Short mmCIF file of C-alpha atoms in Angstrom, two decimals:
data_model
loop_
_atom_site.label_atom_id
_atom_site.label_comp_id
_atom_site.label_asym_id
_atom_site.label_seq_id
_atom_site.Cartn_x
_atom_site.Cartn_y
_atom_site.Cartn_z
CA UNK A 37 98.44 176.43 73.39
CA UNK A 38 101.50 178.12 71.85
CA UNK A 39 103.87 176.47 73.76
CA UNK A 40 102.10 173.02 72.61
CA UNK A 41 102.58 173.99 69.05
CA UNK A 42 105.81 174.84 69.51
CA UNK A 43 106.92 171.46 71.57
CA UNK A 44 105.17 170.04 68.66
CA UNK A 45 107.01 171.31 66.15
CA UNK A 46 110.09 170.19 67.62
CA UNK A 47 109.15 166.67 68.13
CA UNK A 48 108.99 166.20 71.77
CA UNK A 49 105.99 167.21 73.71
CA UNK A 50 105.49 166.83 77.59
CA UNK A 51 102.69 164.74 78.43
CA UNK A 52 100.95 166.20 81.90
CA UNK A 53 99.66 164.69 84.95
CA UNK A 54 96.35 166.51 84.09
CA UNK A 55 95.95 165.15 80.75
CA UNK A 56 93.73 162.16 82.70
CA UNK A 57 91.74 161.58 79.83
CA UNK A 58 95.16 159.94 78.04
CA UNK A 59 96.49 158.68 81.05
CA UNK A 60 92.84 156.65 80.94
CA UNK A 61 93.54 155.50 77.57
CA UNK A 62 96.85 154.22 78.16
CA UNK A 63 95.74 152.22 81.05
CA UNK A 64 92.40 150.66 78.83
CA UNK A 65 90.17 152.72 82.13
CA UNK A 66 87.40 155.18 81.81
CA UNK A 67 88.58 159.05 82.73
CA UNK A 68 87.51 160.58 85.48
CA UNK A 69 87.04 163.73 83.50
CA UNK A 70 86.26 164.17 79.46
CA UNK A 71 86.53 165.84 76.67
CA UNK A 72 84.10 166.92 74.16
CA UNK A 73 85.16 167.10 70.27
CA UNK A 74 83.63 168.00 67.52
CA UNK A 75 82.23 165.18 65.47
CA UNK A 76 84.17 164.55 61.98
CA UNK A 77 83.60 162.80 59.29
CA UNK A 78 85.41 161.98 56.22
CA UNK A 79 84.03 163.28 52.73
CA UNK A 80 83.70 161.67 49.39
CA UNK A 81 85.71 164.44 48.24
CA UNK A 82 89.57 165.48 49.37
CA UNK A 83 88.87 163.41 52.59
CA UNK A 84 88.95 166.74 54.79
CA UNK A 85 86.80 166.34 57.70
CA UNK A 86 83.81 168.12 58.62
CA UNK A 87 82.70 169.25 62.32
CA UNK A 88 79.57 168.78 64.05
CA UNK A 89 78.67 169.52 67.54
CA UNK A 90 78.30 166.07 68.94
CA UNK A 91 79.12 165.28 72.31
CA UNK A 92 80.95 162.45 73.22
CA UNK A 93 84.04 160.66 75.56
CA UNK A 94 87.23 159.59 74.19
CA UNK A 95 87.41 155.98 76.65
CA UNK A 96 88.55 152.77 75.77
CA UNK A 97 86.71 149.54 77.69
CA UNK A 98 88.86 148.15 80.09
CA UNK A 99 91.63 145.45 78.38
CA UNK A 100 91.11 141.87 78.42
CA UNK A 101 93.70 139.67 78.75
CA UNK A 102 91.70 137.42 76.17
CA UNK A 103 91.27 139.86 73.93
CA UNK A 104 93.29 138.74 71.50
CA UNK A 105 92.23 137.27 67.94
CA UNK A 106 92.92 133.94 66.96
CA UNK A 107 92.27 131.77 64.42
CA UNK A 108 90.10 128.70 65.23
CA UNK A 109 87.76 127.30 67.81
CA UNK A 110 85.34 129.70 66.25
CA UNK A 111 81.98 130.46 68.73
CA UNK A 112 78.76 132.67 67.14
CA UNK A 113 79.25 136.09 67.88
CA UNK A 114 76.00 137.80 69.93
CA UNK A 115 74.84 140.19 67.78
CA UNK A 116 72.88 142.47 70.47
CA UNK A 117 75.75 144.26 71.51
CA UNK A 118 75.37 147.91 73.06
CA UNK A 119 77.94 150.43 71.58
CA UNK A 120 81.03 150.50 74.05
CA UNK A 121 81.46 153.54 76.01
CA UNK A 122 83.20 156.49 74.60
CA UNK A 123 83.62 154.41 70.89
CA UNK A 124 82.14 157.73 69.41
CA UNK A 125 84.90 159.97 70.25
CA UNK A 126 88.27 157.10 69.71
CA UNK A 127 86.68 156.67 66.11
CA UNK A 128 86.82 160.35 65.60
CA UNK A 129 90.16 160.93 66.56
CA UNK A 130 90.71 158.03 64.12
CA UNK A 131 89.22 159.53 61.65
CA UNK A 132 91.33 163.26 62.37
CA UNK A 133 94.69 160.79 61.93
CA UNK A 134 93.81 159.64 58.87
CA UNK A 135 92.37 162.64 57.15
CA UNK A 136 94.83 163.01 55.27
CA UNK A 137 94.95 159.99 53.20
CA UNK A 138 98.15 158.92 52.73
CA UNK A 139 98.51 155.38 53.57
CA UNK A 140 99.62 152.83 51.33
CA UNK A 141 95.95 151.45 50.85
CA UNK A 142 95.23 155.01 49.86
CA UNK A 143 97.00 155.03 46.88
CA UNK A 144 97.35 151.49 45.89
CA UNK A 145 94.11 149.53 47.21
CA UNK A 146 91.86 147.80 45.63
CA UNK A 147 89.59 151.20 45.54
CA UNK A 148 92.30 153.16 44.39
CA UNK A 149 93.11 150.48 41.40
CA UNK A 150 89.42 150.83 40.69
CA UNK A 151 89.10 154.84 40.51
CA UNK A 152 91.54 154.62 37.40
CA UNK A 153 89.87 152.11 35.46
CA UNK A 154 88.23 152.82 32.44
CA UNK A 155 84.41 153.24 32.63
CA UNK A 156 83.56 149.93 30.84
CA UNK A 157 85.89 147.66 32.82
CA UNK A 158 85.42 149.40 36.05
CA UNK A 159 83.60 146.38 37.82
CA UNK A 160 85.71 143.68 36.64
CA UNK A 161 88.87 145.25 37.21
CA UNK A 162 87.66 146.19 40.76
CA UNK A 163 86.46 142.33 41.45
CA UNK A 164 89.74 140.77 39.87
CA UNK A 165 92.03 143.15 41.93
CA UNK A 166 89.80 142.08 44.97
CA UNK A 167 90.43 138.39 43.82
CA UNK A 168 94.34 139.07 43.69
CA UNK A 169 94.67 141.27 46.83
CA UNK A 170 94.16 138.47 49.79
CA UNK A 171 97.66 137.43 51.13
CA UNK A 172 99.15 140.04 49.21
CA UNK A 173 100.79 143.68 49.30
CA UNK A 174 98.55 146.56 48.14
CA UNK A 175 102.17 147.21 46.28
CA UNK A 176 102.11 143.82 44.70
CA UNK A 177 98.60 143.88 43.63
CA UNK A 178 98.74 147.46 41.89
CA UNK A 179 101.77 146.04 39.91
CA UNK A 180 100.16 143.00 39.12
CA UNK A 181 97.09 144.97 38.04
CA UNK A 182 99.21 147.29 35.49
CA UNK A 183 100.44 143.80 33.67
CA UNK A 184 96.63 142.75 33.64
CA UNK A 185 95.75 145.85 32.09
CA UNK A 186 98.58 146.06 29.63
CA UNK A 187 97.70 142.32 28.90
CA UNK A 188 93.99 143.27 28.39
CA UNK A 189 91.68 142.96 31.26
CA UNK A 190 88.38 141.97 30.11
CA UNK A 191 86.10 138.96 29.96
CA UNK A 192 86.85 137.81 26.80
CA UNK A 193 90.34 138.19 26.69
CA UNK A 194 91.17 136.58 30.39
CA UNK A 195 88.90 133.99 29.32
CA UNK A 196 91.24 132.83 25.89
CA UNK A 197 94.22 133.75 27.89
CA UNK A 198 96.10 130.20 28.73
CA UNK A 199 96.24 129.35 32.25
CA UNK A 200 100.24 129.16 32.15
CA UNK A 201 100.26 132.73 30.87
CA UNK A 202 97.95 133.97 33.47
CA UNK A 203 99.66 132.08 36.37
CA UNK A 204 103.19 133.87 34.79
CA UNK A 205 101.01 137.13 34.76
CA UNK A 206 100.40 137.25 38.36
CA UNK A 207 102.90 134.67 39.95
CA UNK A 208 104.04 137.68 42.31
CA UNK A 209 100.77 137.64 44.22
CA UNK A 210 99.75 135.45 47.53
CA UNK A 211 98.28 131.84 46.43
CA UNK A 212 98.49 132.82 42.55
CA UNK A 213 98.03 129.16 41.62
CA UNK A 214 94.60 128.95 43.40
CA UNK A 215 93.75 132.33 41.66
CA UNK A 216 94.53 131.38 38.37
CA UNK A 217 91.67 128.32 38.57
CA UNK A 218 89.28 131.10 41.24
CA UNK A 219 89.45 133.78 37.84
CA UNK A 220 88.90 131.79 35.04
CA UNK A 221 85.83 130.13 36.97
CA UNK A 222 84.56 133.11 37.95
CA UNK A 223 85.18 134.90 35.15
CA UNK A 224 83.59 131.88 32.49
CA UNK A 225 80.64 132.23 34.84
CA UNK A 226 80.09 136.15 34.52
CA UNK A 227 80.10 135.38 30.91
CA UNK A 228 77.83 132.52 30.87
CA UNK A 229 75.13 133.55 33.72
CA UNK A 230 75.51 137.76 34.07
CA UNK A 231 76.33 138.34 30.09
CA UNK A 232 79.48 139.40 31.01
CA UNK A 233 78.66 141.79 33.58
CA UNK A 234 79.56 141.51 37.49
CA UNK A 235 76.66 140.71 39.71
CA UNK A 236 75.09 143.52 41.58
CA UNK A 237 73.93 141.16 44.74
CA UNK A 238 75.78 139.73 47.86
CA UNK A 239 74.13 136.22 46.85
CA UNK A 240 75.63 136.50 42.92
CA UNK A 241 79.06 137.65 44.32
CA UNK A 242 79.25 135.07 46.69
CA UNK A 243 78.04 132.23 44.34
CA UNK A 244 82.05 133.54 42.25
CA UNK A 245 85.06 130.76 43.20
CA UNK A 246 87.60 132.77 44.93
CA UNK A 247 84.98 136.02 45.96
CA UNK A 248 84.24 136.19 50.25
CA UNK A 249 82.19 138.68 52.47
CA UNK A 250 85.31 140.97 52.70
CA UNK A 251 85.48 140.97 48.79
CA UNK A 252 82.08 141.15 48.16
CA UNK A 253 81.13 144.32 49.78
CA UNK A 254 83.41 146.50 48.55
CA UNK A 255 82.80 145.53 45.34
CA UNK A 256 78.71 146.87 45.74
CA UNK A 257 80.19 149.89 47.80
CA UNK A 258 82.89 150.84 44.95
CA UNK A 259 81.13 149.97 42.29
CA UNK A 260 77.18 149.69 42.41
CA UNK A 261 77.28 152.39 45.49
CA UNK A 262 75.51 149.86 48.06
CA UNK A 263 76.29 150.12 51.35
CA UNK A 264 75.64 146.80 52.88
CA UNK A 265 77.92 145.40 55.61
CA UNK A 266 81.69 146.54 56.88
CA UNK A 267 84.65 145.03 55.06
CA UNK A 268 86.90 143.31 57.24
CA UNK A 269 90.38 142.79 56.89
CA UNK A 270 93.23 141.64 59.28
CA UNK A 271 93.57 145.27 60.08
CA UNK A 272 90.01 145.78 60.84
CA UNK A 273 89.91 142.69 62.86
CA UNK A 274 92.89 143.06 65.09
CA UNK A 275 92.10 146.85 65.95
CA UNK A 276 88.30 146.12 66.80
CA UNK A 277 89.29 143.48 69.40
CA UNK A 278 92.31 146.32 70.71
CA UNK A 279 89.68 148.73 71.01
CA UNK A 280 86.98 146.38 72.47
CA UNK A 281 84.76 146.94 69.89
CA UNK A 282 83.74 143.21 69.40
CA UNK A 283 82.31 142.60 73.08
CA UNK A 284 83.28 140.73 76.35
CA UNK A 285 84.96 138.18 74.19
CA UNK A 286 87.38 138.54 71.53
CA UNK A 287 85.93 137.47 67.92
CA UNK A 288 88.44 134.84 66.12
CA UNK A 289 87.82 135.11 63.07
CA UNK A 290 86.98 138.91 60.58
CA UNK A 291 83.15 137.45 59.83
CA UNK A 292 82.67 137.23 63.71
CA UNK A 293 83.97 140.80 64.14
CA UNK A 294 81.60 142.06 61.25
CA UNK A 295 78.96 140.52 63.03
CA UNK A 296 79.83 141.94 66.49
CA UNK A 297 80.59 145.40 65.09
CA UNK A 298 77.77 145.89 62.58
CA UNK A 299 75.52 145.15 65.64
CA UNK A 300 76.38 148.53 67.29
CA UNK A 301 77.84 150.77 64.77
CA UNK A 302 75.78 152.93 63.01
CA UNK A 303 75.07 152.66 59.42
CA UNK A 304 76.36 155.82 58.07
CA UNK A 305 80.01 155.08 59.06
CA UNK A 306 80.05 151.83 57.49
CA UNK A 307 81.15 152.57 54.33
CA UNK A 308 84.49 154.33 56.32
CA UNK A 309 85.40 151.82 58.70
CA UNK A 310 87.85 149.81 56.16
CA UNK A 311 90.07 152.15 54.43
CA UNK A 312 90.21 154.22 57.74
CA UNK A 313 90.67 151.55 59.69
CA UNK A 314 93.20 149.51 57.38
CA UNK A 315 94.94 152.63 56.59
CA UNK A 316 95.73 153.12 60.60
CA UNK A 317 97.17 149.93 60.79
CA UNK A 318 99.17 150.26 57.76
CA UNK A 319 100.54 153.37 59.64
CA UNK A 320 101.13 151.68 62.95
CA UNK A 321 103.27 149.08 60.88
CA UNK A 322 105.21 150.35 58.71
CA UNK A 323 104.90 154.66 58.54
CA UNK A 324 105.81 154.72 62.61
CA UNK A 325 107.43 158.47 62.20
CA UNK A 326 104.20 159.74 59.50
CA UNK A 327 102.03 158.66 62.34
CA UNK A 328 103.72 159.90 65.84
CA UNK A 329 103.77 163.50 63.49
CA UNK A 330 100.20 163.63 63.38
CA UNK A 331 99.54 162.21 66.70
CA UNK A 332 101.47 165.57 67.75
CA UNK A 333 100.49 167.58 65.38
CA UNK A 334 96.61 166.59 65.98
CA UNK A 335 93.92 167.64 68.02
CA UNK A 336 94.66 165.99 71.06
CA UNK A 337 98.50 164.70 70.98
CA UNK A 338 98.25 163.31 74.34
CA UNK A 339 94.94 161.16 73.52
CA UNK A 340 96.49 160.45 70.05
CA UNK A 341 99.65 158.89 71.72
CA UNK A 342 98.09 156.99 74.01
CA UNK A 343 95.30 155.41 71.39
CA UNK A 344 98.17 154.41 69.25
CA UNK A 345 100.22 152.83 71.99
CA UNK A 346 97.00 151.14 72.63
CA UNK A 347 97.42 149.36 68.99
CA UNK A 348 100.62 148.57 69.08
CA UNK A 349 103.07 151.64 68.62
CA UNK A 350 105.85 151.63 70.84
CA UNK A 351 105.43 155.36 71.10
CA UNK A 352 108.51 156.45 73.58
CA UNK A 353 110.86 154.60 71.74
CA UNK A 354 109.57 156.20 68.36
CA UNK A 355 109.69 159.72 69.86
CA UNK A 356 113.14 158.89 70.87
CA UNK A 357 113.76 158.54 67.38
CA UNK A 358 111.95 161.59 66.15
CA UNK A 359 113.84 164.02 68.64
CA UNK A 360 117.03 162.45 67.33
CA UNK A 361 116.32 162.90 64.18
CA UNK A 362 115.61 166.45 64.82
CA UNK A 363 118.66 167.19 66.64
CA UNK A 364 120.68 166.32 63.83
#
């Protein structure tokens, strides 16, 4: 154990033959032997994680060479799917990664945006920065939320507030010409059928120009504290079909791999699965050295590093680059 810490804290730790639970991993097979973590889960709080004494295996279902997301040619998802072996133990690990919250969604996501709102605009500002955030970086957004707020982000005011203006307001986000027409539609109809107020329902958010599924629940999560579905986002979409999640066949589109993964998961974590699951892929893009650090530095470095290879890290290369960087 010491002499992991220590090959940790240099950068470069051996990865042994009897480590077959991430040699299974790696190769998308089931181990021949397992190990048995302690359950965590993140809290409301500092996001520290809590254990508990369940038992479970850290496997990933074999790969499919099908498995990969695409766009169209969309087929109904069966939603009687039995939880995939092991999926207990991979989303705990997950969660042990990104305990620590430092992600770019973590400070600059919609949620984030809506924590420092002020009371009385809380649920506006939370569905507008929703609204802007599709096709868009959580950087972007954030910035583009500031000039809202400076502007005066409220019913009434967006709602006298020229459309030129508003376009020139938020021309740095994805498809700001669309959202120009999706707010002031939405918004003239919050004032005209809620009195001003955003709706507390999945069927009044969806009935907003501009407002989806993805949208939609994390405005009753973040704001009206209802847990009703799992938020899906290119992130969330691309690393259920890596991890099998979604079934036998990959899901094309994010409301196909709701539907696949809301079949099986359990309720509790729902209200997790997309900032710890966006966050992770955030990581895996664009924080490559953050993320091999804790993969060493965790629990299990040799599981870690072989679940994030799994999603796309090119993990020898990027540990060349870490023991480089500490040789220097």
């Amino acid at each position: 154990m010491v002499a992991t810490r220590r090959a940790c804290a240099a950068g470069v730790i051996a990865i042994s033959p009897a480590r077959t639970l991430a040699l299974a991993l790696h190769a998308g097979q089931e181990p021949a032997t397992s190990r048995k973590p302690a359950k965590t889960v993140l809290t409301k709080g500092d996001g520290r994680l809590k254990p508990s004494k369940a038992k479970s295996t850290l496997s990933l279902p074999a790969p499919n060479p099908k498995n990969k997301p695409r766009s169209n040619g969309v087929k109904p998802v069966p939603l009687t799917l039995a939880p995939p072996s092991g999926w207990r133990a991979i989303w705990d690990l997950i969660v042990e990664l990104r305990a620590d919250r430092t992600a770019v969604v973590d400070r600059m996501g919609s949620e984030a945006i809506s924590s420092s709102a002020p009371a009385q605009s809380r649920a506006y500002e939370t569905l507008i920065s929703l609204m802007l955030s599709s096709q868009t970086k959580d950087t972007v957004n954030l910035a583009t939320m500031l000039k809202l707020r400076e502007h005066g982000l409220t019913v009434d005011n967006i709602l006298a507030t020229p459309d030129e203006q508003l376009n020139e307001l938020i021309h740095a986000v994805g498809f700001h010409n669309n959202k120009v027409r999706f707010i002031k539609q939405s918004t003239a109809i919050l004032r005209e059928q809620h009195g001003g107020r955003v709706p507390d329902t999945m069927e009044g958010l969806l009935a907003l120009p501009g407002v989806g599924p993805k949208m939609a629940i994390i405005v009753l999560r973040v704001v009206y504290g209802k847990v009703v579905g799992i938020s899906v986002d290119t992130h969330v979409h691309r690393i259920s079909n890596q991890l099998g999640w979604t079934g036998p066949v990959a899901t094309k589109l994010p409301e196909q791999t709701r539907g696949a993964i809301e079949a099986w998961m359990p309720s509790d974590i729902w209200a997790d699965v997309n900032l710890v699951l966006v966050g992770l892929g955030q990581e895996i893009q664009t924080e490559k050295p953050k993320l091999l650090r804790k993969c060493l530095e965790c629990s299990d470095p040799d599981a870690a590093l072989a679940l994030v290879a799994r999603l796309g890290l090119d993990v020898p290369r990027e540990r060349a680059k870490l023991a480089k960087g500490n040789a220097v």
